Amino acid sequence: MISQKTRYALRALLFLAEQTGGAPVQLARIASTQNVPSKYLELIMLDLKKAGLITSQRGPKGGYVLNRPATDISFGQIVRAMEGPIALIPCASVNFYAPCGDCHDEATCAIRRAFAELRDRSTEILDGISLAEGAVFEQRMPATNGIEQAPV
């Protein structure tokens, strides 16, 4: 499961992706519209800025903007920026590989193979969904009691 911090990051970035005109959006507006505590969002935005996903502008008309088009930022990039590796076990990670230590042979380990396949499928899906697509999806999917339903 992804952390609440990552969910907040996704919501904040989706909100920025939905803004037209590219004007900076103030933290307070993002926090209030997305129902995220502003102090916590401030820390999240710092992480997103360090990851190169957003930039900030100071001043009365300042705020946050996406660092590149919403079509060029994937859910996978956001999850990696907030959570680290997508792999559930270290020996199946591409970027953060570490041996498990209890495996007799990584090449034939069924556990490693299964989790590597899970990682590949998960990353394919997450990397295939851009913020722009997510923003469109969100606009088409009305929430009912907190549960999203497919369009009819």
Short mmCIF file of C-alpha atoms in Angstrom, two decimals:
data_model
loop_
_atom_site.label_atom_id
_atom_site.label_comp_id
_atom_site.label_asym_id
_atom_site.label_seq_id
_atom_site.Cartn_x
_atom_site.Cartn_y
_atom_site.Cartn_z
CA MET A 1 0.00 0.00 0.00
CA ILE A 2 1.19 3.49 -0.72
CA SER A 3 1.47 5.93 2.15
CA GLN A 4 -0.92 8.78 2.86
CA LYS A 5 1.95 11.11 2.00
CA THR A 6 2.07 9.67 -1.53
CA ARG A 7 -1.71 9.92 -1.89
CA TYR A 8 -1.52 13.59 -0.89
CA ALA A 9 1.31 14.15 -3.38
CA LEU A 10 -0.75 12.58 -6.16
CA ARG A 11 -3.78 14.70 -5.26
CA ALA A 12 -1.73 17.91 -5.16
CA LEU A 13 -0.10 17.18 -8.51
CA LEU A 14 -3.40 16.20 -10.11
CA PHE A 15 -4.80 19.52 -8.91
CA LEU A 16 -1.86 21.37 -10.47
CA ALA A 17 -2.37 19.42 -13.70
CA GLU A 18 -6.02 20.51 -13.81
CA GLN A 19 -5.13 24.20 -13.58
CA THR A 20 -5.26 26.02 -16.88
CA GLY A 21 -2.98 28.85 -17.88
CA GLY A 22 0.04 27.63 -15.95
CA ALA A 23 -0.20 30.31 -13.24
CA PRO A 24 1.39 29.36 -9.91
CA VAL A 25 -1.01 27.97 -7.31
CA GLN A 26 -0.53 28.90 -3.68
CA LEU A 27 -0.02 26.18 -1.13
CA ALA A 28 -3.05 27.26 0.89
CA ARG A 29 -5.32 26.82 -2.13
CA ILE A 30 -3.96 23.36 -2.89
CA ALA A 31 -4.29 22.35 0.77
CA SER A 32 -7.86 23.60 1.14
CA THR A 33 -9.20 22.20 -2.15
CA GLN A 34 -7.51 18.84 -1.66
CA ASN A 35 -8.23 18.60 2.06
CA VAL A 36 -4.56 18.19 2.98
CA PRO A 37 -3.05 19.72 6.15
CA SER A 38 -1.01 22.69 4.90
CA LYS A 39 2.03 22.05 7.13
CA TYR A 40 2.21 18.47 5.88
CA LEU A 41 1.66 19.56 2.29
CA GLU A 42 4.55 21.99 2.62
CA LEU A 43 6.89 19.06 3.37
CA ILE A 44 5.43 17.03 0.51
CA MET A 45 5.91 19.91 -1.93
CA LEU A 46 9.57 20.15 -0.86
CA ASP A 47 10.03 16.46 -1.70
CA LEU A 48 8.31 16.94 -5.06
CA LYS A 49 10.50 19.95 -5.77
CA LYS A 50 13.67 17.98 -4.93
CA ALA A 51 12.46 15.26 -7.30
CA GLY A 52 12.16 17.85 -10.08
CA LEU A 53 8.41 17.42 -10.51
CA ILE A 54 7.42 20.96 -9.50
CA THR A 55 8.93 24.39 -9.14
CA SER A 56 7.99 27.17 -6.79
CA GLN A 57 7.80 30.90 -7.30
CA ARG A 58 8.03 33.39 -4.44
CA GLY A 59 5.98 36.50 -3.95
CA PRO A 60 2.34 37.51 -3.69
CA LYS A 61 1.52 35.88 -7.02
CA GLY A 62 3.83 32.95 -6.34
CA GLY A 63 3.04 29.35 -5.71
CA TYR A 64 3.68 25.97 -7.28
CA VAL A 65 3.61 24.82 -10.90
CA LEU A 66 4.47 21.57 -12.60
CA ASN A 67 8.07 21.50 -13.77
CA ARG A 68 7.07 20.00 -17.13
CA PRO A 69 3.83 19.23 -18.97
CA ALA A 70 1.38 16.97 -17.15
CA THR A 71 1.63 14.55 -20.08
CA ASP A 72 5.33 14.05 -19.22
CA ILE A 73 4.86 13.18 -15.54
CA SER A 74 3.73 9.65 -14.74
CA PHE A 75 2.13 8.20 -11.64
CA GLY A 76 5.17 5.91 -11.47
CA GLN A 77 7.56 8.86 -11.22
CA ILE A 78 5.51 10.32 -8.39
CA VAL A 79 5.31 7.05 -6.47
CA ARG A 80 9.07 6.53 -6.83
CA ALA A 81 9.76 10.11 -5.69
CA MET A 82 7.68 9.64 -2.56
CA GLU A 83 8.09 5.95 -1.74
CA GLY A 84 11.35 4.89 -3.33
CA PRO A 85 11.38 1.59 -5.21
CA ILE A 86 8.15 0.09 -6.48
CA ALA A 87 9.45 -3.46 -5.94
CA LEU A 88 8.10 -5.07 -2.78
CA ILE A 89 11.30 -6.98 -1.99
CA PRO A 90 14.86 -5.65 -2.35
CA CYS A 91 16.17 -8.39 -4.64
CA ALA A 92 13.44 -7.58 -7.21
CA SER A 93 14.25 -3.87 -7.33
CA VAL A 94 15.87 -2.44 -10.45
CA ASN A 95 17.20 0.80 -8.98
CA PHE A 96 17.56 -0.20 -5.31
CA TYR A 97 18.67 -3.83 -5.59
CA ALA A 98 19.91 -5.59 -2.49
CA PRO A 99 20.30 -9.34 -1.96
CA CYS A 100 17.76 -10.95 0.33
CA GLY A 101 20.37 -12.95 2.17
CA ASP A 102 18.19 -16.02 2.68
CA CYS A 103 17.99 -17.11 -0.95
CA HIS A 104 19.94 -20.17 -2.09
CA ASP A 105 20.05 -19.08 -5.77
CA GLU A 106 18.59 -15.80 -7.05
CA ALA A 107 18.50 -17.09 -10.63
CA THR A 108 16.05 -19.84 -9.71
CA CYS A 109 14.26 -18.24 -6.76
CA ALA A 110 10.49 -18.43 -7.32
CA ILE A 111 9.81 -15.66 -4.81
CA ARG A 112 12.19 -13.25 -6.55
CA ARG A 113 10.79 -14.16 -9.96
CA ALA A 114 7.17 -13.65 -8.88
CA PHE A 115 7.91 -10.27 -7.27
CA ALA A 116 10.00 -9.16 -10.25
CA GLU A 117 7.03 -9.92 -12.50
CA LEU A 118 4.74 -8.01 -10.14
CA ARG A 119 7.18 -5.08 -10.21
CA ASP A 120 7.30 -5.12 -14.01
CA ARG A 121 3.54 -5.15 -14.40
CA SER A 122 3.01 -2.50 -11.71
CA THR A 123 5.61 -0.15 -13.16
CA GLU A 124 4.24 -0.64 -16.67
CA ILE A 125 0.81 0.48 -15.49
CA LEU A 126 2.00 3.33 -13.24
CA ASP A 127 4.47 4.62 -15.83
CA GLY A 128 1.73 4.45 -18.47
CA ILE A 129 -0.61 6.84 -16.65
CA SER A 130 0.31 10.50 -16.90
CA LEU A 131 -0.93 13.28 -14.67
CA ALA A 132 -2.84 14.63 -17.67
CA GLU A 133 -4.65 11.31 -18.10
CA GLY A 134 -5.30 11.10 -14.37
CA ALA A 135 -6.78 14.60 -14.36
CA VAL A 136 -9.13 13.69 -17.21
CA PHE A 137 -10.03 10.43 -15.51
CA GLU A 138 -10.82 12.26 -12.27
CA GLN A 139 -13.15 14.67 -14.07
CA ARG A 140 -15.07 11.78 -15.65
CA MET A 141 -15.35 9.67 -12.51
CA PRO A 142 -17.84 11.00 -9.96
CA ALA A 143 -17.27 9.72 -6.44
CA THR A 144 -20.12 8.06 -4.60
CA ASN A 145 -19.60 7.60 -0.86
CA GLY A 146 -15.85 7.67 -1.42
CA ILE A 147 -16.00 4.89 -4.00
CA GLU A 148 -15.32 5.72 -7.62
CA GLN A 149 -17.56 4.20 -10.24
CA ALA A 150 -16.93 3.69 -13.92
CA PRO A 151 -18.82 5.94 -16.35
CA VAL A 152 -21.99 4.41 -17.71
#
